[in-house]
Amino acid sequence: MTVAKPTPLSGFPELLPAERFVELRVLDSLRASFELHGFAPVETRAAEPLEQLLRKGEIDKEVYLLRRLQAGQPDADSDPETDSSTLGLHFDLTVPFARYVLENAGRLEFPFRRYQIQKVWRGERPQEGRYREFIQADIDVVARDVLSFHHDVEVARVMAEALSALPVPPLTLQINNRKLIEGYFRGVGAPDPAAVMRVIDKIDKVPAEVILTMLVDEAGLSAEQAERCLALAQIRTPDSSFAARVAELGVSDPLLEEGVAELVAVIEGCSGLATERFSVLADLRIARGLDYYTGTVFETRMTGFESLGSICSGGRYDSLASDGRTSYPGVGISLGVTRMLLPLFSRKKLTASRSVPSAVLVALPDEESRAVSDAVAAQLRANGIATEVAPAAQRYGKQIRYAERRGIPFVWFPAGADYPHEVKDIRTGEQQVADPATWSPPAEDLRPQVVRPEA
């Protein structure tokens, strides 16, 4: 049957094997980091009732609906946004996690520490850094009624350590506090601090003079108030010295003081994690436009890829979920794994040392010897060495070239009646006698390695 060449489906990325190896190594590294700190794995269903998904607001046009092909159209009088039978694919991992906490509260031990690595779906216009199907990796700490502030510091430290271990360009974790900026905006007399936050959250996308105009037109500030709010947003320090700079602005408010103290604690708690490839920054322009954040907020930029915006964001939310009697506050941070990796793949800045797991190709002298080659391969696999047997009994030169094309570093020549087993490193040409029961390749060749070509 002849099939027309398929048209690529925009926004649904598919990786080549070498890229998938890198992605898997990154996911393995994240899991290891999270579990090292006692975070338990969770996986939620892909679909949620639409009314549940829309509670987060601002993304109603991005939700993919889910229904059977033969389900027919909704009744004319029904509203898909409130019809409990209408399902949508989750667009992040926070909304399904909130539902999961409520449904399982009687079986969870609080504070509950969870990590979740899953695909999510978002119906937005595809572009670099924004996809319709992508992987997120979240960590959260959730408590019943009251969540101690030290968990804000903990979540920042855990994600900082996890990010530091990844084979990507240098990252900067930017941290702010919603209490700090809301208190400051109240202190300068802003009639609607939330409106000021929404404008300040756009500071990376538009010039400062436009921000000033928006603060006047959209947030109801005077020109002087707008200047004072912009002055706060321009403070960035790698340590707690931001506190003195805020004090110099001469604004007073109890909530501001509380926010400054909390941000100092988080920044100082992360101070020992800075390296050449990872830095922490108190950045008072970070606002996070979503209204449910109530304290600490996080964003993360990747050096050389600042146009992507934040690849890892989150914060404190004192009302993750509630059943009407009990509330469940939390603090969490979410890494956009696909958002981070795909731009690196497209620019050839990240790949794997080979595109197959096999470290060894067992040569095939002739078809009658296939059982012998299969036995050698089985022995190597028993020792944890990924191995495949040559597909055809061609000349050894052709079998070696086959291994080269697949990136397999070693070719094994089975023993015969009057000659021993030998293994050849086809990169160097070195060939030696070896025993399949005891031989092992160097550790770096055992599995595909992540390679940064321009690092």
Short mmCIF file of C-alpha atoms in Angstrom, two decimals:
data_model
loop_
_atom_site.label_atom_id
_atom_site.label_comp_id
_atom_site.label_asym_id
_atom_site.label_seq_id
_atom_site.Cartn_x
_atom_site.Cartn_y
_atom_site.Cartn_z
CA MET A 1 0.00 0.00 0.00
CA THR A 2 1.38 3.40 -1.00
CA VAL A 3 1.09 6.07 1.67
CA ALA A 4 1.67 9.76 1.06
CA LYS A 5 4.57 11.29 2.93
CA PRO A 6 3.20 12.37 6.30
CA THR A 7 3.03 16.04 7.17
CA PRO A 8 4.81 16.93 10.44
CA LEU A 9 2.42 17.77 13.26
CA SER A 10 3.55 21.09 14.69
CA GLY A 11 4.02 21.30 18.44
CA PHE A 12 4.23 17.55 19.08
CA PRO A 13 7.99 16.91 19.14
CA GLU A 14 9.45 13.49 18.35
CA LEU A 15 13.08 12.84 19.19
CA LEU A 16 15.74 10.89 17.36
CA PRO A 17 17.28 8.02 19.36
CA ALA A 18 20.39 9.97 20.42
CA GLU A 19 18.19 12.85 21.64
CA ARG A 20 15.91 10.44 23.47
CA PHE A 21 18.93 8.96 25.26
CA VAL A 22 19.80 12.46 26.49
CA GLU A 23 16.23 13.09 27.61
CA LEU A 24 16.16 9.79 29.51
CA ARG A 25 19.49 10.59 31.22
CA VAL A 26 18.10 13.97 32.26
CA LEU A 27 14.93 12.38 33.63
CA ASP A 28 16.99 9.75 35.48
CA SER A 29 19.14 12.49 36.99
CA LEU A 30 16.09 14.46 38.11
CA ARG A 31 14.49 11.38 39.67
CA ALA A 32 17.68 10.56 41.53
CA SER A 33 17.99 14.10 42.87
CA PHE A 34 14.38 14.27 43.99
CA GLU A 35 14.39 10.86 45.64
CA LEU A 36 17.66 11.65 47.41
CA HIS A 37 15.69 14.31 49.28
CA GLY A 38 12.81 11.99 50.10
CA PHE A 39 10.32 13.10 47.47
CA ALA A 40 7.90 10.32 46.48
CA PRO A 41 6.83 9.66 42.87
CA VAL A 42 3.28 10.41 41.76
CA GLU A 43 1.60 9.99 38.39
CA THR A 44 -1.88 11.35 37.80
CA ARG A 45 -4.32 10.60 35.02
CA ALA A 46 -4.03 12.55 31.77
CA ALA A 47 -7.65 13.80 31.77
CA GLU A 48 -9.54 15.94 34.26
CA PRO A 49 -13.08 17.35 34.27
CA LEU A 50 -12.99 20.58 32.30
CA GLU A 51 -14.51 22.61 35.13
CA GLN A 52 -11.60 21.50 37.34
CA LEU A 53 -9.01 22.50 34.74
CA LEU A 54 -10.52 25.94 34.23
CA ARG A 55 -10.31 26.88 37.92
CA LYS A 56 -6.75 28.01 37.35
CA GLY A 57 -7.99 30.63 34.87
CA GLU A 58 -6.32 32.39 31.95
CA ILE A 59 -5.81 29.23 29.87
CA ASP A 60 -9.32 28.30 28.75
CA LYS A 61 -8.36 28.63 25.07
CA GLU A 62 -5.44 26.23 25.51
CA VAL A 63 -7.22 23.16 26.92
CA TYR A 64 -7.61 20.14 24.65
CA LEU A 65 -11.00 18.49 25.03
CA LEU A 66 -11.21 14.71 25.15
CA ARG A 67 -14.15 12.69 23.85
CA ARG A 68 -14.91 9.51 21.90
CA LEU A 69 -15.13 9.80 18.13
CA GLN A 70 -18.72 8.51 18.17
CA ALA A 71 -19.75 10.45 21.25
CA GLY A 72 -21.68 12.99 19.20
CA GLN A 73 -21.98 16.69 19.88
CA PRO A 74 -22.92 18.10 23.31
CA ASP A 75 -26.54 19.02 23.87
CA ALA A 76 -27.43 22.47 22.63
CA ASP A 77 -28.32 23.57 26.16
CA SER A 78 -25.17 22.19 27.80
CA ASP A 79 -22.14 24.28 28.64
CA PRO A 80 -18.87 22.34 28.03
CA GLU A 81 -17.17 24.40 30.72
CA THR A 82 -19.56 23.24 33.45
CA ASP A 83 -20.74 19.89 32.10
CA SER A 84 -19.21 17.34 34.49
CA SER A 85 -18.97 14.80 31.65
CA THR A 86 -16.63 17.04 29.63
CA LEU A 87 -12.99 16.03 29.98
CA GLY A 88 -9.81 17.86 29.04
CA LEU A 89 -6.15 16.88 28.92
CA HIS A 90 -4.20 18.45 31.76
CA PHE A 91 -2.13 21.49 30.73
CA ASP A 92 0.14 21.38 33.79
CA LEU A 93 0.73 19.07 36.76
CA THR A 94 -0.46 21.40 39.54
CA VAL A 95 -4.20 21.18 38.87
CA PRO A 96 -4.32 17.35 38.79
CA PHE A 97 -2.04 17.24 41.83
CA ALA A 98 -4.45 19.45 43.80
CA ARG A 99 -7.27 17.04 42.96
CA TYR A 100 -5.04 14.07 43.85
CA VAL A 101 -4.31 15.55 47.29
CA LEU A 102 -8.01 16.03 48.04
CA GLU A 103 -8.94 12.52 46.91
CA ASN A 104 -6.12 10.84 48.83
CA ALA A 105 -5.77 13.11 51.86
CA GLY A 106 -6.79 10.31 54.23
CA ARG A 107 -4.00 8.07 52.91
CA LEU A 108 -1.18 10.62 52.67
CA GLU A 109 1.23 11.60 55.40
CA PHE A 110 1.62 15.38 55.68
CA PRO A 111 3.70 17.29 54.90
CA PHE A 112 3.56 15.30 51.67
CA ARG A 113 6.64 15.55 49.45
CA ARG A 114 5.99 14.61 45.84
CA TYR A 115 7.72 14.66 42.51
CA GLN A 116 5.88 14.13 39.25
CA ILE A 117 7.38 13.75 35.77
CA GLN A 118 4.77 13.50 33.03
CA LYS A 119 3.62 14.76 29.68
CA VAL A 120 1.14 17.62 29.55
CA TRP A 121 -0.79 19.15 26.66
CA ARG A 122 -1.42 22.79 25.88
CA GLY A 123 -3.18 24.08 22.77
CA GLU A 124 -1.10 27.17 22.11
CA ARG A 125 0.69 28.40 19.00
CA PRO A 126 3.84 26.26 18.61
CA GLN A 127 7.20 28.04 18.62
CA GLU A 128 10.61 27.43 20.11
CA GLY A 129 10.17 26.78 23.79
CA ARG A 130 6.39 26.35 23.48
CA TYR A 131 4.90 23.04 22.45
CA ARG A 132 1.52 21.36 22.42
CA GLU A 133 2.86 18.20 24.04
CA PHE A 134 5.77 18.35 26.45
CA ILE A 135 7.30 16.89 29.60
CA GLN A 136 7.29 18.69 32.94
CA ALA A 137 9.07 17.69 36.13
CA ASP A 138 7.49 19.08 39.32
CA ILE A 139 8.31 18.91 43.01
CA ASP A 140 5.98 20.08 45.76
CA VAL A 141 5.67 19.98 49.51
CA VAL A 142 2.06 20.13 50.71
CA ALA A 143 0.80 20.34 54.28
CA ARG A 144 -2.54 20.26 56.06
CA ASP A 145 -3.67 23.76 57.15
CA VAL A 146 -0.18 25.19 57.82
CA LEU A 147 3.03 24.76 55.81
CA SER A 148 6.22 25.79 57.60
CA PHE A 149 8.26 28.38 55.73
CA HIS A 150 11.43 26.30 55.82
CA HIS A 151 9.91 24.20 53.03
CA ASP A 152 10.26 27.23 50.71
CA VAL A 153 14.00 27.05 51.31
CA GLU A 154 13.99 23.26 50.92
CA VAL A 155 12.21 23.26 47.57
CA ALA A 156 14.57 25.91 46.23
CA ARG A 157 17.60 23.91 47.37
CA VAL A 158 16.33 20.60 45.98
CA MET A 159 15.59 22.02 42.54
CA ALA A 160 18.86 23.96 42.58
CA GLU A 161 20.80 20.75 43.23
CA ALA A 162 18.82 18.90 40.56
CA LEU A 163 19.43 21.62 37.97
CA SER A 164 23.13 21.82 38.84
CA ALA A 165 23.57 18.17 37.86
CA LEU A 166 22.13 18.58 34.35
CA PRO A 167 24.35 18.73 31.22
CA VAL A 168 22.96 22.05 30.02
CA PRO A 169 24.32 25.62 29.69
CA PRO A 170 24.65 27.68 32.89
CA LEU A 171 21.37 28.32 34.70
CA THR A 172 20.26 31.15 36.96
CA LEU A 173 17.56 30.56 39.57
CA GLN A 174 15.82 33.89 40.16
CA ILE A 175 13.88 34.20 43.41
CA ASN A 176 11.50 36.85 44.72
CA ASN A 177 8.65 37.06 47.23
CA ARG A 178 5.08 38.16 46.50
CA LYS A 179 4.69 39.53 50.04
CA LEU A 180 7.71 41.75 49.46
CA ILE A 181 6.43 43.27 46.24
CA GLU A 182 2.78 43.46 47.31
CA GLY A 183 3.79 45.14 50.57
CA TYR A 184 6.01 47.57 48.70
CA PHE A 185 3.25 48.44 46.22
CA ARG A 186 0.84 48.97 49.10
CA GLY A 187 3.45 51.12 50.80
CA VAL A 188 3.71 53.44 47.81
CA GLY A 189 -0.08 53.77 47.75
CA ALA A 190 -0.96 51.57 44.75
CA PRO A 191 -4.77 51.23 44.56
CA ASP A 192 -4.50 47.71 43.07
CA PRO A 193 -1.22 45.93 43.94
CA ALA A 194 -2.25 42.86 41.89
CA ALA A 195 -2.56 45.04 38.77
CA VAL A 196 0.93 46.40 39.41
CA MET A 197 2.27 42.83 39.68
CA ARG A 198 0.73 41.87 36.37
CA VAL A 199 2.44 44.80 34.67
CA ILE A 200 5.79 44.22 36.38
CA ASP A 201 5.64 40.58 35.27
CA LYS A 202 6.03 41.84 31.68
CA ILE A 203 9.24 43.74 32.37
CA ASP A 204 11.39 41.32 30.35
CA LYS A 205 9.16 41.67 27.30
CA VAL A 206 8.73 45.45 26.94
CA PRO A 207 10.98 48.51 27.49
CA ALA A 208 11.05 50.31 30.83
CA GLU A 209 9.30 53.39 29.44
CA VAL A 210 6.42 51.21 28.27
CA ILE A 211 6.21 49.61 31.72
CA LEU A 212 5.94 53.09 33.26
CA THR A 213 3.09 53.98 30.91
CA MET A 214 1.30 50.71 31.65
CA LEU A 215 1.65 51.26 35.39
CA VAL A 216 -0.12 54.58 35.01
CA ASP A 217 -2.74 53.47 32.49
CA GLU A 218 -3.48 49.94 33.68
CA ALA A 219 -2.60 49.98 37.39
CA GLY A 220 -3.79 53.49 38.24
CA LEU A 221 -0.47 54.80 39.56
CA SER A 222 0.82 58.34 39.45
CA ALA A 223 4.01 58.95 37.50
CA GLU A 224 5.96 59.16 40.78
CA GLN A 225 4.47 55.92 42.10
CA ALA A 226 5.27 54.20 38.81
CA GLU A 227 8.92 55.31 39.05
CA ARG A 228 9.17 53.97 42.61
CA CYS A 229 7.67 50.60 41.59
CA LEU A 230 10.08 50.34 38.66
CA ALA A 231 12.98 51.13 41.00
CA LEU A 232 12.11 48.07 43.09
CA ALA A 233 11.92 45.84 40.01
CA GLN A 234 15.43 46.87 38.99
CA ILE A 235 17.05 45.41 42.13
CA ARG A 236 19.01 42.19 41.56
CA THR A 237 21.70 40.77 43.85
CA PRO A 238 23.41 37.37 44.18
CA ASP A 239 23.09 37.57 47.96
CA SER A 240 20.93 39.11 50.68
CA SER A 241 22.27 42.62 50.06
CA PHE A 242 19.02 43.33 48.20
CA ALA A 243 17.43 43.95 51.63
CA ALA A 244 19.52 47.07 52.22
CA ARG A 245 18.72 48.36 48.74
CA VAL A 246 15.00 47.91 49.37
CA ALA A 247 15.34 49.80 52.65
CA GLU A 248 17.04 52.66 50.81
CA LEU A 249 13.86 53.17 48.77
CA GLY A 250 12.15 54.43 51.93
CA VAL A 251 8.91 52.43 51.72
CA SER A 252 7.37 50.93 54.86
CA ASP A 253 4.73 48.23 55.22
CA PRO A 254 4.46 45.18 57.55
CA LEU A 255 3.91 42.81 54.62
CA LEU A 256 6.99 44.23 52.89
CA GLU A 257 9.10 43.55 55.96
CA GLU A 258 7.80 39.98 56.19
CA GLY A 259 8.55 39.37 52.51
CA VAL A 260 12.08 40.76 52.78
CA ALA A 261 12.81 38.47 55.74
CA GLU A 262 11.49 35.41 53.88
CA LEU A 263 13.46 36.19 50.73
CA VAL A 264 16.63 36.69 52.76
CA ALA A 265 16.10 33.22 54.29
CA VAL A 266 15.66 31.55 50.89
CA ILE A 267 18.63 33.32 49.28
CA GLU A 268 20.91 32.54 52.22
CA GLY A 269 19.65 28.96 52.28
CA CYS A 270 20.78 28.53 48.66
CA SER A 271 24.03 30.47 48.98
CA GLY A 272 26.25 27.38 49.12
CA LEU A 273 24.89 25.93 45.88
CA ALA A 274 26.34 28.47 43.45
CA THR A 275 28.87 27.15 40.91
CA GLU A 276 30.27 28.30 37.58
CA ARG A 277 27.32 26.64 35.87
CA PHE A 278 24.58 27.51 38.35
CA SER A 279 23.80 30.73 40.17
CA VAL A 280 21.10 32.03 42.49
CA LEU A 281 19.80 35.58 42.22
CA ALA A 282 17.44 37.69 44.31
CA ASP A 283 15.52 39.31 41.45
CA LEU A 284 12.80 41.73 42.47
CA ARG A 285 11.27 41.97 39.00
CA ILE A 286 10.00 38.38 39.26
CA ALA A 287 6.28 38.57 39.97
CA ARG A 288 4.69 35.46 38.37
CA GLY A 289 1.44 36.73 36.88
CA LEU A 290 -0.82 34.01 38.30
CA ASP A 291 -2.73 35.22 41.33
CA TYR A 292 -2.53 32.06 43.44
CA TYR A 293 1.13 32.61 44.44
CA THR A 294 1.29 34.03 47.95
CA GLY A 295 4.94 34.16 48.96
CA THR A 296 8.19 32.87 47.46
CA VAL A 297 8.28 32.80 43.64
CA PHE A 298 10.87 31.21 41.35
CA GLU A 299 11.95 31.56 37.73
CA THR A 300 14.99 30.13 35.92
CA ARG A 301 16.87 31.34 32.85
CA MET A 302 19.34 29.38 30.72
CA THR A 303 22.40 31.29 29.54
CA GLY A 304 22.35 31.91 25.80
CA PHE A 305 18.65 31.03 25.63
CA GLU A 306 17.15 33.96 27.50
CA SER A 307 14.56 34.39 24.73
CA LEU A 308 12.87 31.21 25.99
CA GLY A 309 11.91 33.00 29.18
CA SER A 310 11.75 30.92 32.32
CA ILE A 311 12.29 27.18 31.93
CA CYS A 312 11.66 26.37 35.60
CA SER A 313 9.10 28.28 37.65
CA GLY A 314 6.93 28.04 40.74
CA GLY A 315 6.38 29.32 44.21
CA ARG A 316 4.36 29.25 47.42
CA TYR A 317 0.58 28.90 47.21
CA ASP A 318 -1.35 28.87 50.47
CA SER A 319 -4.48 27.46 48.88
CA LEU A 320 -3.41 24.60 46.65
CA ALA A 321 -6.62 22.78 47.50
CA SER A 322 -9.47 22.83 50.02
CA ASP A 323 -12.41 20.57 50.79
CA GLY A 324 -14.28 23.31 52.64
CA ARG A 325 -13.06 22.17 56.04
CA THR A 326 -9.34 21.71 55.54
CA SER A 327 -6.94 23.66 53.35
CA TYR A 328 -3.74 22.28 51.87
CA PRO A 329 -1.04 24.93 51.35
CA GLY A 330 2.02 24.06 49.30
CA VAL A 331 5.22 25.24 47.73
CA GLY A 332 6.54 23.82 44.47
CA ILE A 333 8.56 24.37 41.37
CA SER A 334 8.13 22.98 37.85
CA LEU A 335 10.84 22.33 35.26
CA GLY A 336 9.88 22.36 31.59
CA VAL A 337 12.08 19.48 30.45
CA THR A 338 11.07 19.67 26.79
CA ARG A 339 11.26 23.46 26.82
CA MET A 340 14.84 23.22 28.09
CA LEU A 341 16.14 20.39 25.88
CA LEU A 342 14.66 20.88 22.42
CA PRO A 343 16.40 24.22 21.68
CA LEU A 344 19.69 22.54 22.67
CA PHE A 345 19.00 19.63 20.32
CA SER A 346 18.08 21.89 17.42
CA ARG A 347 21.35 23.84 17.79
CA LYS A 348 23.45 20.63 18.10
CA LYS A 349 24.58 21.65 21.58
CA LEU A 350 23.53 18.41 23.22
CA THR A 351 23.52 14.83 21.96
CA ALA A 352 24.52 11.29 22.93
CA SER A 353 27.77 9.47 22.21
CA ARG A 354 25.82 6.92 20.14
CA SER A 355 22.27 6.35 19.00
CA VAL A 356 21.97 2.72 20.09
CA PRO A 357 22.40 1.14 23.52
CA SER A 358 24.67 -1.60 22.15
CA ALA A 359 28.29 -1.50 23.29
CA VAL A 360 29.23 -4.67 21.38
CA LEU A 361 28.42 -6.16 18.00
CA VAL A 362 29.14 -9.90 17.91
CA ALA A 363 30.41 -10.74 14.45
CA LEU A 364 28.93 -13.59 12.46
CA PRO A 365 31.55 -15.79 10.67
CA ASP A 366 28.81 -17.61 8.72
CA GLU A 367 25.14 -18.44 9.13
CA GLU A 368 26.00 -21.87 10.55
CA SER A 369 27.76 -20.09 13.43
CA ARG A 370 24.79 -17.95 14.44
CA ALA A 371 24.10 -20.11 17.51
CA VAL A 372 27.72 -19.57 18.63
CA SER A 373 27.44 -15.79 18.18
CA ASP A 374 24.09 -15.78 19.97
CA ALA A 375 25.67 -17.63 22.91
CA VAL A 376 28.48 -15.04 23.14
CA ALA A 377 25.93 -12.24 23.07
CA ALA A 378 23.89 -13.92 25.81
CA GLN A 379 26.99 -14.21 28.02
CA LEU A 380 27.84 -10.53 27.54
CA ARG A 381 24.24 -9.49 28.26
CA ALA A 382 24.30 -11.59 31.44
CA ASN A 383 27.14 -9.31 32.55
CA GLY A 384 25.04 -6.20 31.87
CA ILE A 385 26.62 -5.34 28.51
CA ALA A 386 24.17 -4.28 25.79
CA THR A 387 24.98 -6.50 22.82
CA GLU A 388 23.60 -7.35 19.39
CA VAL A 389 24.59 -9.92 16.79
CA ALA A 390 25.46 -8.91 13.24
CA PRO A 391 22.38 -9.20 11.00
CA ALA A 392 24.19 -11.03 8.19
CA ALA A 393 27.34 -13.12 7.64
CA GLN A 394 29.13 -10.61 5.45
CA ARG A 395 32.87 -10.01 5.24
CA TYR A 396 34.22 -8.82 8.57
CA GLY A 397 35.08 -5.46 7.04
CA LYS A 398 31.41 -4.87 6.20
CA GLN A 399 30.33 -5.98 9.67
CA ILE A 400 32.79 -3.53 11.22
CA ARG A 401 31.46 -0.72 9.01
CA TYR A 402 27.94 -1.66 10.12
CA ALA A 403 29.03 -1.23 13.74
CA GLU A 404 30.64 2.13 12.88
CA ARG A 405 27.44 3.45 11.29
CA ARG A 406 25.47 2.52 14.39
CA GLY A 407 28.08 3.95 16.73
CA ILE A 408 28.83 0.60 18.39
CA PRO A 409 32.37 0.87 19.80
CA PHE A 410 33.36 -2.83 20.01
CA VAL A 411 33.16 -5.79 17.64
CA TRP A 412 33.49 -9.30 19.09
CA PHE A 413 34.98 -12.11 17.00
CA PRO A 414 33.83 -15.52 18.34
CA ALA A 415 36.38 -18.26 18.98
CA GLY A 416 36.88 -21.06 16.52
CA ALA A 417 38.42 -24.50 16.77
CA ASP A 418 41.98 -23.15 16.69
CA TYR A 419 41.69 -19.46 17.68
CA PRO A 420 40.35 -17.67 20.79
CA HIS A 421 37.67 -15.04 21.30
CA GLU A 422 38.89 -11.55 20.42
CA VAL A 423 37.33 -8.10 20.82
CA LYS A 424 38.23 -5.04 18.80
CA ASP A 425 37.84 -1.38 19.68
CA ILE A 426 36.99 -0.16 16.18
CA ARG A 427 37.78 3.47 17.09
CA THR A 428 41.44 2.77 17.88
CA GLY A 429 41.96 -0.50 16.02
CA GLU A 430 43.20 -2.19 19.19
CA GLN A 431 42.27 -5.89 19.26
CA GLN A 432 42.82 -8.32 22.13
CA VAL A 433 42.01 -11.82 23.33
CA ALA A 434 39.04 -11.74 25.71
CA ASP A 435 36.74 -14.03 27.67
CA PRO A 436 33.00 -13.22 27.28
CA ALA A 437 32.41 -14.41 30.85
CA THR A 438 34.72 -11.78 32.38
CA TRP A 439 35.36 -9.02 29.83
CA SER A 440 33.75 -5.61 30.26
CA PRO A 441 34.19 -2.37 28.31
CA PRO A 442 35.39 0.82 29.99
CA ALA A 443 32.67 2.41 32.11
CA GLU A 444 32.24 5.33 29.71
CA ASP A 445 31.45 2.91 26.86
CA LEU A 446 29.00 0.73 28.73
CA ARG A 447 26.07 3.04 27.97
CA PRO A 448 25.53 6.02 25.69
CA GLN A 449 26.95 9.17 27.29
CA VAL A 450 25.60 12.70 27.11
CA VAL A 451 27.86 14.84 24.92
CA ARG A 452 28.02 18.63 24.75
CA PRO A 453 29.85 19.20 21.42
CA GLU A 454 30.65 22.87 22.04
CA ALA A 455 31.17 22.71 25.79
#
